[in-house]
Structures are given as structure tokens and as C-alpha cells.
Amino acid sequence: MADSIIELKNVSTVYEGERVPAIRDIDLTIESGEFVAIIGPNGAGKTTLLETINGLLPHTRGQVRVLGQDVARFGTQLRSQIGYVPQEFQFDETTPVLVRDVVLMGRYGRIGLFRRPTAEDYAQVQEALELLGLAELAERPLGKLSGGQQQKVLLARALAKEPKILLLDEPFSHLDCAAREEVAELITRWHRERSLTVLLVLHDLEAIPQSCHRVVLLNGGRIRHDGARERVVRAFTLAHRE
Ligand SMILES: Nc1ncnc2c1ncn2[C@@H]1O[C@H](COP(=O)(O)OP(=O)(O)O)[C@@H](O)[C@H]1O
Ligand SMILES: [Mg+2]
């Protein structure tokens, strides 16, 4: 379809030095403005799928198009329109960079290499900090924050980018229940108000926000189900009861 924002055709990705593909034969089409949950057990290929979509990981077979362009050729350009919150992050205590500067990094793609941030850039950074309840931590070194606070900083950086696509890899993993609900609500609102396309990776069915209507179930590197939330959740539950 002409306005598919993400399109994978017969895609497989093999890690360097490995023989078995981590994801294989993936056919997946996401329309602009969709909110899709990607679920599956550990090792299913969820992280590999997200990193194949944003081109951080080169795919071995098939075609990946994002915003109508080939990720293999235009990865850097495309990533400036994609907000990505990785699953793995660890900033040790000596990481001196301040929270505000990390969030400002989300603006770099717009600022360009040799220009200075504008008032608009600083305003977007401030808004993202406030939305995530980080305003008071803005001048603190990232390395001195808790894992949950660091995860929120990465979310703020992704939002400050004003991306067309948001790829979130288990973004609730370090958050407590209350923060989890707040962040889910925030993502839902951004999706609705800004017609943002969101791919949300989770391993926990319970955590799928209500507003997320489509669920893709991955297992063993393949898509096992893709469809309406209720249907996929039922299939997943049945498979795990056996
Ligand atoms: N850097 C890597 N090198 C080799 N194999 C990897 C690497 N990262 C992940 N894998 C393998 O790829 C498969 C999918 O992993 P991953 O995408 O991280 O799954 P998930 O995010 O669903 O837990 C697993 O079998 C995992 O062991
Ligand atoms: Mg993962």
C-alpha cells in the first residue's frame, strides 16, 4: 500500500558469526498512525526486529522500507525520524553527561552538525522533561539516576525528537507500577494527538495498553500471529496453557 510507513518483505537477520537467523521470513506491514504491540518470550527476536526496522542491524535477506525508503541505504536519515528506546542500557555512575543534554541529543538530527540549538529545541526538551516528571532532575548527571529514571530520560529523548515513528523496547521494564501506567498513558496520548506510529515491544501481555488494537506475536524468530488484540491474546494464552 502506498502509505505503509513500515514494510518488511521476507526479511531475515543473522547476527555476525551465527548461522541461525534471529528473525526469519518476516512479512510485516504497518500503516501510518498504527499502535502495535509486539510480544513474545525471551529470545523470540523482538529486539532484533526493532533494530532491523531502524537499520541499526543489517538484515541478511529481504527488503525493509521505512517511510517509503530503503533502510539499507537511508538508515541514518531515517533514524532522525525514529524515536528509539533500547531495551539494554547501563550508564555507570561516572557518566558525567547531564539529563538535559541527553534529552537535547534527541534534537541533534534537526539541529544539524554545526548549528546551535534554537529556542524551539530547548522548548521541546523542556516539554519532554516535564511530561516525564524529570524537570527537577534536568541538571543531574545521568549516571547518578536510578534505572527507572534513566529509562524515562531515554523516553524523553525519543519524544523530544518529535519522531514520526516510535520504537519502544520493553520501555516499562525498570518502572514501578505507577510510573508504568503514567508512561503508558503518555505514549497513548502522543499516539492519538500526533498520529504517531508506535511499535511497543513487551514480553508481558498484561502490560499492553488498552488503546493498542493490533498485536504481533513472535516466537523462534517468526511471526506466529498478527491481528486484533483479543484474538492474538487468546491464541497466546491457549498456547501457554498446554
Ligand atoms: N548480539 C548477538 N549475537 C548473536 N546472537 C544474538 C545477539 N543478540 C541476540 N541474539 C540471538 O537472537 C535471538 C533473538 O534475540 P532477541 O532479538 O534479543 O530476542 P528478544 O528481544 O525477543 O528477547 C536469540 O536467539 C538471541 O540469542
Ligand atoms: Mg529483547
Coordinates of N, CA and C and ligand atoms in Angstrom, one line a residue:
M1 N 0.8 -1.2 0.0 CA 0.0 0.0 0.0 C 0.9 1.3 0.0
A2 N 0.4 2.3 -0.6 CA 1.2 3.5 -0.8 C 1.6 4.1 0.5
D3 N 0.7 4.1 1.5 CA 1.1 4.9 2.7 C 1.5 4.0 3.8
S4 N 2.0 2.8 3.5 CA 2.6 2.0 4.6 C 3.8 2.7 5.1
I5 N 3.9 2.9 6.4 CA 5.0 3.6 7.0 C 6.2 2.7 7.2
I6 N 5.9 1.4 7.5 CA 6.9 0.4 7.7 C 6.5 -0.9 6.9
E7 N 7.5 -1.4 6.1 CA 7.2 -2.5 5.3 C 8.3 -3.5 5.2
L8 N 8.1 -4.7 5.8 CA 9.2 -5.7 5.7 C 8.7 -6.8 4.8
K9 N 9.5 -7.2 3.8 CA 9.2 -8.3 2.9 C 10.2 -9.4 3.0
N10 N 9.8 -10.5 3.5 CA 10.6 -11.7 3.5 C 12.0 -11.5 4.2
V11 N 12.0 -10.8 5.3 CA 13.2 -10.4 5.9 C 13.8 -11.4 6.9
S12 N 15.1 -11.6 6.8 CA 15.8 -12.4 7.8 C 17.0 -11.7 8.2
T13 N 17.3 -11.8 9.5 CA 18.5 -11.2 10.1 C 19.4 -12.2 10.8
V14 N 20.6 -12.3 10.4 CA 21.5 -13.3 11.1 C 22.6 -12.4 11.7
Y15 N 22.9 -12.7 13.0 CA 24.0 -12.0 13.7 C 25.3 -12.5 13.2
E16 N 26.3 -11.6 13.2 CA 27.6 -11.9 12.7 C 28.1 -13.1 13.5
G17 N 28.7 -14.1 12.8 CA 29.3 -15.2 13.4 C 28.3 -16.3 13.7
E18 N 27.0 -16.0 13.5 CA 25.9 -17.0 13.8 C 25.5 -17.7 12.5
R19 N 24.8 -18.8 12.6 CA 24.3 -19.5 11.4 C 22.8 -19.4 11.3
V20 N 22.2 -19.4 12.5 CA 20.7 -19.4 12.5 C 20.2 -18.0 12.6
P21 N 19.3 -17.6 11.7 CA 18.7 -16.3 11.7 C 18.0 -16.0 13.0
A22 N 18.2 -14.8 13.6 CA 17.4 -14.4 14.8 C 16.0 -14.1 14.5
I23 N 15.8 -13.5 13.3 CA 14.4 -13.4 12.8 C 14.4 -13.9 11.4
R24 N 13.3 -14.5 11.0 CA 13.3 -15.1 9.6 C 11.9 -15.0 8.9
D25 N 12.0 -14.8 7.6 CA 10.8 -14.7 6.7 C 9.8 -13.8 7.3
I26 N 10.2 -12.6 7.7 CA 9.2 -11.7 8.3 C 8.6 -10.9 7.2
D27 N 7.2 -11.0 7.2 CA 6.4 -10.1 6.3 C 5.6 -9.3 7.3
L28 N 5.8 -8.0 7.3 CA 5.0 -7.1 8.2 C 4.8 -5.8 7.6
T29 N 3.6 -5.3 7.6 CA 3.2 -4.0 7.1 C 2.5 -3.2 8.2
I30 N 3.0 -2.0 8.4 CA 2.5 -1.2 9.4 C 2.0 0.1 8.7
E31 N 0.7 0.5 9.0 CA 0.2 1.7 8.3 C 0.5 2.9 9.2
S32 N 0.6 4.0 8.6 CA 0.9 5.3 9.4 C -0.2 5.5 10.5
G33 N 0.3 5.7 11.7 CA -0.7 6.0 12.8 C -1.1 4.8 13.5
E34 N -0.6 3.6 13.2 CA -1.0 2.4 14.0 C -0.2 2.4 15.3
F35 N -0.8 1.7 16.2 CA -0.2 1.4 17.5 C -0.2 -0.1 17.7
V36 N 1.0 -0.7 17.6 CA 1.1 -2.1 17.5 C 2.0 -2.6 18.7
A37 N 1.5 -3.7 19.3 CA 2.3 -4.3 20.4 C 3.0 -5.5 19.7
I38 N 4.3 -5.7 20.0 CA 5.0 -6.9 19.6 C 5.3 -7.7 20.8
I39 N 4.8 -8.9 20.9 CA 5.0 -9.7 22.1 C 5.7 -11.0 21.8
G40 N 6.2 -11.7 22.8 CA 6.8 -13.0 22.6 C 7.8 -13.2 23.7
P41 N 8.1 -14.5 24.0 CA 9.0 -14.8 25.1 C 10.5 -14.3 24.8
N42 N 11.3 -14.4 25.8 CA 12.7 -14.1 25.7 C 13.3 -14.8 24.5
G43 N 14.1 -14.1 23.7 CA 14.8 -14.8 22.6 C 14.0 -14.9 21.4
A44 N 12.7 -14.4 21.4 CA 11.8 -14.6 20.3 C 12.3 -13.8 19.0
G45 N 13.1 -12.7 19.3 CA 13.5 -11.9 18.1 C 12.9 -10.5 18.1
K46 N 12.3 -10.1 19.2 CA 11.7 -8.8 19.3 C 12.7 -7.6 19.2
T47 N 13.8 -7.7 19.9 CA 14.8 -6.7 19.8 C 15.4 -6.6 18.4
T48 N 15.7 -7.8 17.9 CA 16.3 -8.0 16.6 C 15.4 -7.3 15.6
L49 N 14.1 -7.5 15.7 CA 13.1 -7.0 14.8 C 13.1 -5.4 14.8
L50 N 13.1 -4.9 16.0 CA 13.2 -3.4 16.1 C 14.4 -2.8 15.5
E51 N 15.6 -3.5 15.8 CA 16.8 -3.0 15.3 C 17.0 -3.2 13.8
T52 N 16.3 -4.2 13.3 CA 16.3 -4.4 11.8 C 15.5 -3.3 11.1
I53 N 14.4 -2.9 11.8 CA 13.5 -1.8 11.3 C 14.2 -0.5 11.2
N54 N 15.0 -0.2 12.3 CA 15.6 1.1 12.3 C 17.0 1.1 11.7
G55 N 17.4 -0.1 11.2 CA 18.6 -0.2 10.4 C 19.9 -0.2 11.2
L56 N 19.8 -0.4 12.5 CA 21.0 -0.5 13.4 C 21.6 -1.8 13.2
L57 N 20.8 -2.8 12.8 CA 21.3 -4.1 12.5 C 21.0 -4.4 11.0
P58 N 22.0 -4.8 10.2 CA 21.8 -5.0 8.8 C 21.0 -6.3 8.6
H59 N 20.0 -6.3 7.8 CA 19.3 -7.6 7.5 C 20.0 -8.4 6.5
T60 N 19.8 -9.7 6.5 CA 20.6 -10.5 5.6 C 19.8 -10.8 4.3
R61 N 18.5 -10.8 4.5 CA 17.6 -11.2 3.3 C 16.4 -10.3 3.3
G62 N 15.8 -10.1 2.1 CA 14.5 -9.4 2.1 C 14.7 -7.9 2.0
Q63 N 13.6 -7.2 2.2 CA 13.6 -5.7 2.0 C 12.9 -5.1 3.2
V64 N 13.5 -4.0 3.7 CA 12.9 -3.2 4.7 C 12.8 -1.8 4.2
R65 N 11.5 -1.3 4.2 CA 11.3 0.1 3.8 C 10.6 0.8 4.9
V66 N 11.1 2.0 5.2 CA 10.5 2.8 6.3 C 10.3 4.2 5.7
L67 N 9.1 4.7 5.9 CA 8.7 6.0 5.2 C 9.0 6.0 3.7
G68 N 8.8 4.8 3.1 CA 8.9 4.7 1.7 C 10.4 4.5 1.2
Q69 N 11.3 4.5 2.2 CA 12.7 4.4 1.7 C 13.4 3.1 2.2
D70 N 14.4 2.7 1.5 CA 15.2 1.5 1.8 C 16.1 1.8 3.0
V71 N 15.9 1.0 4.1 CA 16.7 1.3 5.3 C 18.1 1.0 5.1
A72 N 18.4 0.0 4.2 CA 19.8 -0.4 4.0 C 20.6 0.8 3.4
R73 N 19.9 1.7 2.6 CA 20.6 2.8 2.0 C 20.4 4.1 2.8
F74 N 19.3 4.3 3.4 CA 19.0 5.6 4.0 C 18.8 5.6 5.5
G75 N 19.5 4.6 6.1 CA 19.3 4.4 7.6 C 19.5 5.6 8.4
T76 N 20.6 6.3 8.2 CA 20.9 7.5 9.0 C 19.8 8.6 9.0
Q77 N 19.4 8.9 7.7 CA 18.3 9.8 7.5 C 17.1 9.4 8.2
L78 N 16.8 8.1 8.0 CA 15.5 7.6 8.6 C 15.5 7.6 10.1
R79 N 16.7 7.3 10.7 CA 16.7 7.3 12.2 C 16.5 8.7 12.8
S80 N 16.7 9.7 12.0 CA 16.4 11.0 12.5 C 14.9 11.2 12.7
Q81 N 14.1 10.3 12.1 CA 12.6 10.4 12.2 C 12.1 9.3 13.1
I82 N 13.0 8.6 13.7 CA 12.5 7.4 14.5 C 13.0 7.7 15.9
G83 N 12.1 7.6 16.9 CA 12.5 7.7 18.3 C 12.6 6.2 18.8
Y84 N 13.8 5.9 19.3 CA 14.1 4.5 19.7 C 14.5 4.5 21.2
V85 N 13.8 3.7 21.9 CA 14.2 3.5 23.3 C 14.6 2.0 23.4
P86 N 16.0 1.8 23.5 CA 16.5 0.5 23.6 C 16.2 -0.3 24.9
Q87 N 16.2 -1.6 24.8 CA 16.0 -2.4 26.0 C 17.2 -2.4 26.9
E88 N 18.3 -2.5 26.3 CA 19.5 -2.5 27.2 C 20.2 -1.2 27.3
F89 N 20.4 -0.7 28.5 CA 21.2 0.5 28.7 C 21.8 0.4 30.1
Q90 N 22.9 1.0 30.2 CA 23.5 1.0 31.5 C 24.5 2.1 31.5
F91 N 24.3 3.1 32.3 CA 25.2 4.2 32.4 C 25.8 4.2 33.8
D92 N 27.1 4.0 33.9 CA 27.6 3.8 35.2 C 27.7 5.2 35.9
E93 N 28.0 5.1 37.2 CA 27.9 6.3 38.0 C 28.8 7.5 37.5
T94 N 29.9 7.1 36.8 CA 30.8 8.2 36.4 C 30.4 8.9 35.1
T95 N 29.3 8.4 34.5 CA 28.8 9.1 33.2 C 28.5 10.5 33.6
P96 N 29.3 11.4 33.0 CA 29.1 12.8 33.5 C 28.0 13.6 32.8
V97 N 27.5 13.1 31.7 CA 26.5 13.9 30.9 C 25.2 14.2 31.7
L98 N 24.7 15.4 31.6 CA 23.6 15.8 32.3 C 22.3 15.3 31.6
V99 N 21.2 15.1 32.4 CA 20.0 14.7 31.9 C 19.5 15.6 30.8
R100 N 19.6 16.9 31.0 CA 19.1 17.8 29.9 C 19.8 17.6 28.6
D101 N 21.1 17.4 28.7 CA 21.9 17.2 27.5 C 21.6 15.9 26.7
V102 N 21.2 14.9 27.5 CA 20.9 13.6 26.9 C 19.6 13.8 26.1
V103 N 18.6 14.5 26.7 CA 17.3 14.8 26.0 C 17.5 15.7 24.8
L104 N 18.5 16.6 24.9 CA 18.8 17.5 23.8 C 19.3 16.7 22.6
M105 N 20.0 15.6 22.9 CA 20.5 14.7 21.8 C 19.4 14.3 20.9
G106 N 18.2 14.2 21.4 CA 17.1 13.9 20.6 C 16.8 14.9 19.5
R107 N 17.4 16.1 19.6 CA 17.1 17.2 18.7 C 18.3 17.3 17.6
Y108 N 19.4 16.5 17.9 CA 20.5 16.7 17.0 C 20.2 16.5 15.5
G109 N 19.4 15.5 15.2 CA 19.0 15.3 13.8 C 18.4 16.5 13.1
R110 N 17.7 17.3 13.9 CA 17.1 18.6 13.4 C 18.1 19.7 13.4
I111 N 18.9 19.8 14.5 CA 19.8 20.9 14.6 C 20.9 20.9 13.5
G112 N 21.3 19.7 13.2 CA 22.4 19.6 12.2 C 23.7 19.7 12.9
L113 N 24.8 19.4 12.2 CA 26.1 19.1 12.9 C 26.7 20.4 13.5
F114 N 26.6 21.5 12.8 CA 27.4 22.7 13.2 C 26.6 23.8 13.6
R115 N 25.3 23.6 13.8 CA 24.4 24.7 14.3 C 24.1 24.6 15.8
R116 N 23.7 25.7 16.3 CA 23.4 25.7 17.7 C 21.9 25.4 17.9
P117 N 21.5 24.8 19.1 CA 20.1 24.6 19.3 C 19.3 25.9 19.4
T118 N 18.1 25.9 18.9 CA 17.3 27.1 18.9 C 16.4 27.1 20.1
A119 N 15.6 28.2 20.3 CA 14.7 28.3 21.4 C 13.7 27.2 21.3
E120 N 13.3 26.8 20.1 CA 12.3 25.8 19.8 C 12.9 24.4 20.3
D121 N 14.2 24.2 20.1 CA 14.8 22.9 20.5 C 14.8 22.9 22.1
Y122 N 15.1 24.0 22.7 CA 15.1 24.0 24.2 C 13.7 23.8 24.7
A123 N 12.7 24.4 24.0 CA 11.3 24.3 24.5 C 10.9 22.8 24.4
Q124 N 11.2 22.1 23.3 CA 10.8 20.7 23.1 C 11.5 19.9 24.2
V125 N 12.7 20.2 24.5 CA 13.4 19.4 25.6 C 12.7 19.6 26.9
Q126 N 12.4 20.9 27.2 CA 11.8 21.2 28.5 C 10.4 20.4 28.6
E127 N 9.7 20.5 27.5 CA 8.3 19.8 27.5 C 8.5 18.3 27.7
A128 N 9.4 17.7 27.1 CA 9.7 16.3 27.2 C 10.1 15.9 28.7
L129 N 10.9 16.8 29.2 CA 11.3 16.6 30.6 C 10.1 16.7 31.6
E130 N 9.3 17.7 31.3 CA 8.1 17.8 32.2 C 7.1 16.7 32.1
L131 N 6.9 16.3 30.8 CA 5.9 15.2 30.6 C 6.3 13.9 31.3
L132 N 7.6 13.7 31.5 CA 8.1 12.5 32.1 C 8.5 12.7 33.6
G133 N 8.1 13.9 34.1 CA 8.4 14.2 35.5 C 9.8 14.3 35.8
L134 N 10.6 14.8 34.9 CA 12.1 14.8 35.1 C 12.7 16.2 35.3
A135 N 11.8 17.2 35.3 CA 12.2 18.6 35.3 C 13.2 18.9 36.4
E136 N 13.0 18.3 37.5 CA 13.8 18.6 38.7 C 15.2 17.8 38.6
L137 N 15.2 16.9 37.7 CA 16.5 16.1 37.6 C 17.3 16.6 36.4
A138 N 16.9 17.6 35.8 CA 17.5 18.0 34.5 C 19.0 18.3 34.6
E139 N 19.4 18.9 35.7 CA 20.8 19.2 35.8 C 21.7 18.2 36.5
R140 N 21.1 17.0 36.7 CA 21.9 15.9 37.4 C 22.6 15.0 36.3
P141 N 23.7 14.5 36.7 CA 24.4 13.5 35.8 C 23.5 12.3 35.6
L142 N 23.5 11.8 34.4 CA 22.6 10.7 34.0 C 23.0 9.4 34.9
G143 N 24.3 9.3 35.1 CA 24.9 8.1 35.8 C 24.5 8.0 37.2
K144 N 24.0 9.1 37.8 CA 23.6 9.1 39.2 C 22.1 8.8 39.4
L145 N 21.4 8.6 38.3 CA 20.0 8.3 38.4 C 19.7 6.8 38.6
S146 N 18.5 6.5 39.1 CA 18.1 5.1 39.1 C 17.8 4.5 37.7
G147 N 17.7 3.2 37.6 CA 17.4 2.6 36.3 C 16.1 3.1 35.7
G148 N 15.1 3.2 36.6 CA 13.8 3.7 36.1 C 13.9 5.2 35.6
Q149 N 14.6 6.0 36.4 CA 14.8 7.4 35.9 C 15.5 7.4 34.6
Q150 N 16.5 6.6 34.5 CA 17.3 6.6 33.2 C 16.4 6.2 32.1
Q151 N 15.5 5.2 32.3 CA 14.6 4.8 31.3 C 13.7 5.9 30.8
K152 N 13.3 6.7 31.8 CA 12.4 7.9 31.5 C 13.2 8.9 30.7
V153 N 14.5 9.0 31.0 CA 15.3 10.0 30.2 C 15.4 9.6 28.8
L154 N 15.5 8.3 28.5 CA 15.6 7.8 27.2 C 14.3 8.0 26.4
L155 N 13.2 7.8 27.2 CA 11.9 8.1 26.6 C 11.7 9.6 26.3
A156 N 12.2 10.4 27.2 CA 12.1 11.9 26.9 C 13.0 12.3 25.7
R157 N 14.1 11.6 25.6 CA 15.0 11.9 24.4 C 14.2 11.5 23.1
A158 N 13.6 10.4 23.2 CA 12.8 9.9 22.0 C 11.7 10.9 21.6
L159 N 11.0 11.4 22.7 CA 9.8 12.3 22.4 C 10.3 13.6 21.9
A160 N 11.4 14.1 22.5 CA 12.0 15.4 22.1 C 12.3 15.4 20.6
K161 N 12.5 14.3 20.1 CA 12.8 14.2 18.7 C 11.7 14.5 17.8
E162 N 10.4 14.5 18.4 CA 9.2 14.7 17.6 C 9.2 13.7 16.4
P163 N 9.4 12.4 16.7 CA 9.5 11.5 15.6 C 8.2 11.1 14.9
K164 N 8.3 10.5 13.7 CA 7.1 10.0 13.0 C 6.8 8.6 13.5
I165 N 7.9 7.9 14.0 CA 7.8 6.5 14.4 C 8.5 6.4 15.8
L166 N 7.8 5.7 16.7 CA 8.4 5.4 18.0 C 8.6 3.9 18.1
L167 N 9.8 3.5 18.4 CA 10.1 2.1 18.6 C 10.5 1.9 20.1
L168 N 9.7 1.2 20.8 CA 9.9 1.1 22.3 C 10.2 -0.3 22.7
D169 N 11.4 -0.6 23.2 CA 11.8 -2.0 23.5 C 11.6 -2.2 25.0
E170 N 10.5 -2.8 25.4 CA 10.3 -3.1 26.8 C 10.5 -1.8 27.7
P171 N 9.8 -0.7 27.4 CA 10.1 0.5 28.0 C 9.6 0.7 29.4
F172 N 8.9 -0.4 29.9 CA 8.4 -0.3 31.3 C 9.3 -1.1 32.2
S173 N 10.3 -1.8 31.7 CA 11.0 -2.8 32.4 C 11.6 -2.3 33.7
H174 N 12.0 -1.1 33.8 CA 12.6 -0.6 35.0 C 11.7 0.3 35.9
L175 N 10.4 0.4 35.4 CA 9.5 1.3 36.1 C 8.6 0.6 37.1
D176 N 8.2 1.3 38.2 CA 7.3 0.7 39.1 C 5.8 0.8 38.5
C177 N 4.9 0.2 39.2 CA 3.5 0.2 38.6 C 2.9 1.5 38.3
A178 N 3.1 2.5 39.2 CA 2.5 3.8 39.0 C 3.2 4.5 37.8
A179 N 4.5 4.4 37.7 CA 5.2 5.0 36.6 C 4.8 4.4 35.3
R180 N 4.7 3.1 35.3 CA 4.3 2.3 34.1 C 3.0 2.8 33.5
E181 N 2.0 3.0 34.4 CA 0.7 3.5 33.9 C 0.8 4.9 33.4
E182 N 1.6 5.7 34.1 CA 1.7 7.1 33.6 C 2.4 7.1 32.2
V183 N 3.4 6.3 32.0 CA 4.2 6.3 30.8 C 3.3 5.7 29.7
A184 N 2.5 4.7 30.0 CA 1.6 4.1 29.0 C 0.6 5.1 28.6
E185 N 0.1 5.9 29.5 CA -0.9 6.9 29.2 C -0.3 8.0 28.3
L186 N 0.9 8.3 28.6 CA 1.6 9.3 27.8 C 1.9 8.9 26.4
I187 N 2.3 7.6 26.2 CA 2.5 7.1 24.9 C 1.2 7.1 24.1
T188 N 0.1 6.6 24.8 CA -1.2 6.6 24.2 C -1.6 8.0 23.7
R189 N -1.4 9.0 24.5 CA -1.8 10.3 24.2 C -1.0 10.8 23.0
W190 N 0.3 10.6 23.0 CA 1.1 11.0 21.9 C 0.7 10.4 20.6
H191 N 0.4 9.1 20.7 CA 0.0 8.3 19.5 C -1.3 9.0 19.0
R192 N -2.2 9.3 19.9 CA -3.5 9.8 19.4 C -3.4 11.3 18.9
E193 N -2.7 12.1 19.7 CA -2.7 13.5 19.3 C -1.8 13.8 18.2
R194 N -0.8 13.1 18.0 CA 0.2 13.4 17.0 C 0.2 12.4 15.8
S195 N -0.8 11.6 15.7 CA -0.9 10.5 14.8 C 0.5 9.8 14.6
L196 N 1.1 9.5 15.7 CA 2.4 8.9 15.8 C 2.2 7.4 15.6
T197 N 3.1 6.8 14.8 CA 3.1 5.3 14.6 C 4.0 4.7 15.8
V198 N 3.4 3.8 16.5 CA 4.1 3.2 17.7 C 4.2 1.7 17.6
L199 N 5.5 1.2 17.7 CA 5.7 -0.2 17.9 C 6.2 -0.4 19.3
L200 N 5.5 -1.2 20.1 CA 5.7 -1.3 21.5 C 6.1 -2.8 21.8
V201 N 7.3 -3.1 22.1 CA 7.7 -4.4 22.4 C 7.5 -4.7 23.9
L202 N 6.9 -5.9 24.2 CA 6.6 -6.3 25.6 C 6.8 -7.8 25.7
H203 N 7.1 -8.3 26.8 CA 7.1 -9.7 27.0 C 5.9 -10.1 27.8
D204 N 5.2 -9.1 28.4 CA 4.1 -9.3 29.3 C 2.8 -8.8 28.7
L205 N 1.9 -9.8 28.5 CA 0.6 -9.5 27.9 C -0.2 -8.4 28.7
E206 N 0.0 -8.5 30.0 CA -0.8 -7.6 30.9 C -0.5 -6.2 30.6
A207 N 0.7 -5.9 30.1 CA 1.1 -4.5 30.0 C 0.7 -3.9 28.7
I208 N 0.0 -4.6 27.8 CA -0.5 -4.0 26.6 C -1.5 -2.9 26.9
P209 N -1.3 -1.6 26.5 CA -2.2 -0.6 26.8 C -3.6 -0.8 26.0
Q210 N -4.7 -0.4 26.6 CA -6.0 -0.6 26.0 C -6.1 -0.1 24.6
S211 N -5.4 1.0 24.3 CA -5.6 1.7 23.0 C -4.8 1.0 21.9
C212 N -4.1 -0.1 22.3 CA -3.3 -0.8 21.3 C -4.1 -1.9 20.7
H213 N -4.5 -1.8 19.5 CA -5.5 -2.7 18.9 C -4.9 -3.9 18.2
R214 N -3.7 -3.7 17.7 CA -3.1 -4.8 17.0 C -1.9 -5.4 17.7
V215 N -1.8 -6.7 17.7 CA -0.8 -7.4 18.4 C -0.1 -8.4 17.4
V216 N 1.3 -8.3 17.4 CA 2.1 -9.3 16.6 C 2.8 -10.2 17.6
L217 N 2.6 -11.5 17.4 CA 3.2 -12.4 18.3 C 4.4 -13.1 17.6
L218 N 5.6 -12.9 18.2 CA 6.8 -13.5 17.7 C 7.2 -14.7 18.5
N219 N 7.7 -15.7 17.9 CA 8.4 -16.8 18.6 C 9.3 -17.5 17.7
G220 N 10.5 -17.9 18.2 CA 11.5 -18.5 17.4 C 11.9 -17.8 16.1
G221 N 11.8 -16.4 16.2 CA 12.2 -15.6 15.1 C 11.2 -15.4 14.0
R222 N 10.0 -16.0 14.2 CA 9.0 -15.9 13.2 C 7.7 -15.3 13.7
I223 N 6.9 -14.7 12.9 CA 5.6 -14.1 13.3 C 4.6 -15.3 13.3
R224 N 4.1 -15.5 14.5 CA 3.1 -16.6 14.7 C 1.7 -16.2 14.6
H225 N 1.4 -14.9 15.0 CA 0.1 -14.4 14.9 C 0.3 -12.9 14.7
D226 N -0.7 -12.3 13.9 CA -0.7 -10.9 13.7 C -2.2 -10.5 13.5
G227 N -2.7 -9.8 14.4 CA -4.1 -9.4 14.3 C -4.7 -8.6 15.4
A228 N -6.0 -8.7 15.5 CA -6.7 -8.0 16.6 C -6.2 -8.5 17.9
R229 N -6.1 -7.5 18.8 CA -5.6 -7.8 20.1 C -6.2 -9.0 20.8
E230 N -7.5 -9.1 20.9 CA -8.2 -10.1 21.6 C -7.9 -11.5 21.0
R231 N -7.8 -11.6 19.7 CA -7.6 -12.8 19.0 C -6.2 -13.3 19.3
V232 N -5.2 -12.5 19.2 CA -3.9 -12.9 19.4 C -3.6 -13.2 20.9
V233 N -4.2 -12.4 21.8 CA -4.0 -12.7 23.2 C -4.6 -14.1 23.5
R234 N -5.8 -14.4 23.0 CA -6.4 -15.7 23.2 C -5.5 -16.8 22.7
A235 N -4.9 -16.7 21.5 CA -4.1 -17.7 20.9 C -2.8 -17.9 21.8
F236 N -2.3 -16.8 22.3 CA -1.1 -16.8 23.1 C -1.4 -17.6 24.4
T237 N -2.5 -17.2 25.0 CA -2.9 -17.8 26.3 C -3.1 -19.3 26.2
L238 N -3.8 -19.7 25.1 CA -4.0 -21.1 24.8 C -2.7 -21.9 24.7
A239 N -1.8 -21.3 23.9 CA -0.5 -22.0 23.6 C 0.3 -22.2 24.9
H240 N 0.1 -21.3 25.8 CA 0.9 -21.4 27.0 C 0.2 -22.2 28.1
R241 N -1.0 -22.6 27.9 CA -1.7 -23.5 28.9 C -1.3 -24.9 28.7
E242 N -1.0 -25.2 27.4 CA -0.7 -26.6 27.1 C 0.6 -27.2 27.8
Ligands
LIG1 N1 24.5 -9.9 19.5 C1 24.0 -11.1 19.3 N2 24.8 -12.1 18.7 C2 24.3 -13.3 18.4 N3 23.0 -13.7 18.7 C3 22.2 -12.8 19.3 C4 22.6 -11.5 19.6 N4 21.6 -10.8 20.1 C5 20.6 -11.7 20.2 N5 20.9 -12.9 19.6 C6 20.1 -14.1 19.5 O1 19.0 -13.8 18.6 C7 17.8 -14.3 19.1 C8 16.7 -13.2 19.3 O2 17.2 -12.3 20.3 P1 16.4 -11.0 20.7 O3 16.0 -10.3 19.4 O4 17.2 -10.3 21.7 O5 15.1 -11.6 21.4 P2 14.0 -10.9 22.3 O6 14.2 -9.4 22.2 O7 12.7 -11.3 21.8 O8 14.3 -11.4 23.7 C9 18.1 -15.1 20.3 O9 18.3 -16.4 20.0 C10 19.4 -14.5 20.8 O10 20.2 -15.4 21.5
MG2 MG 14.7 -8.0 23.7

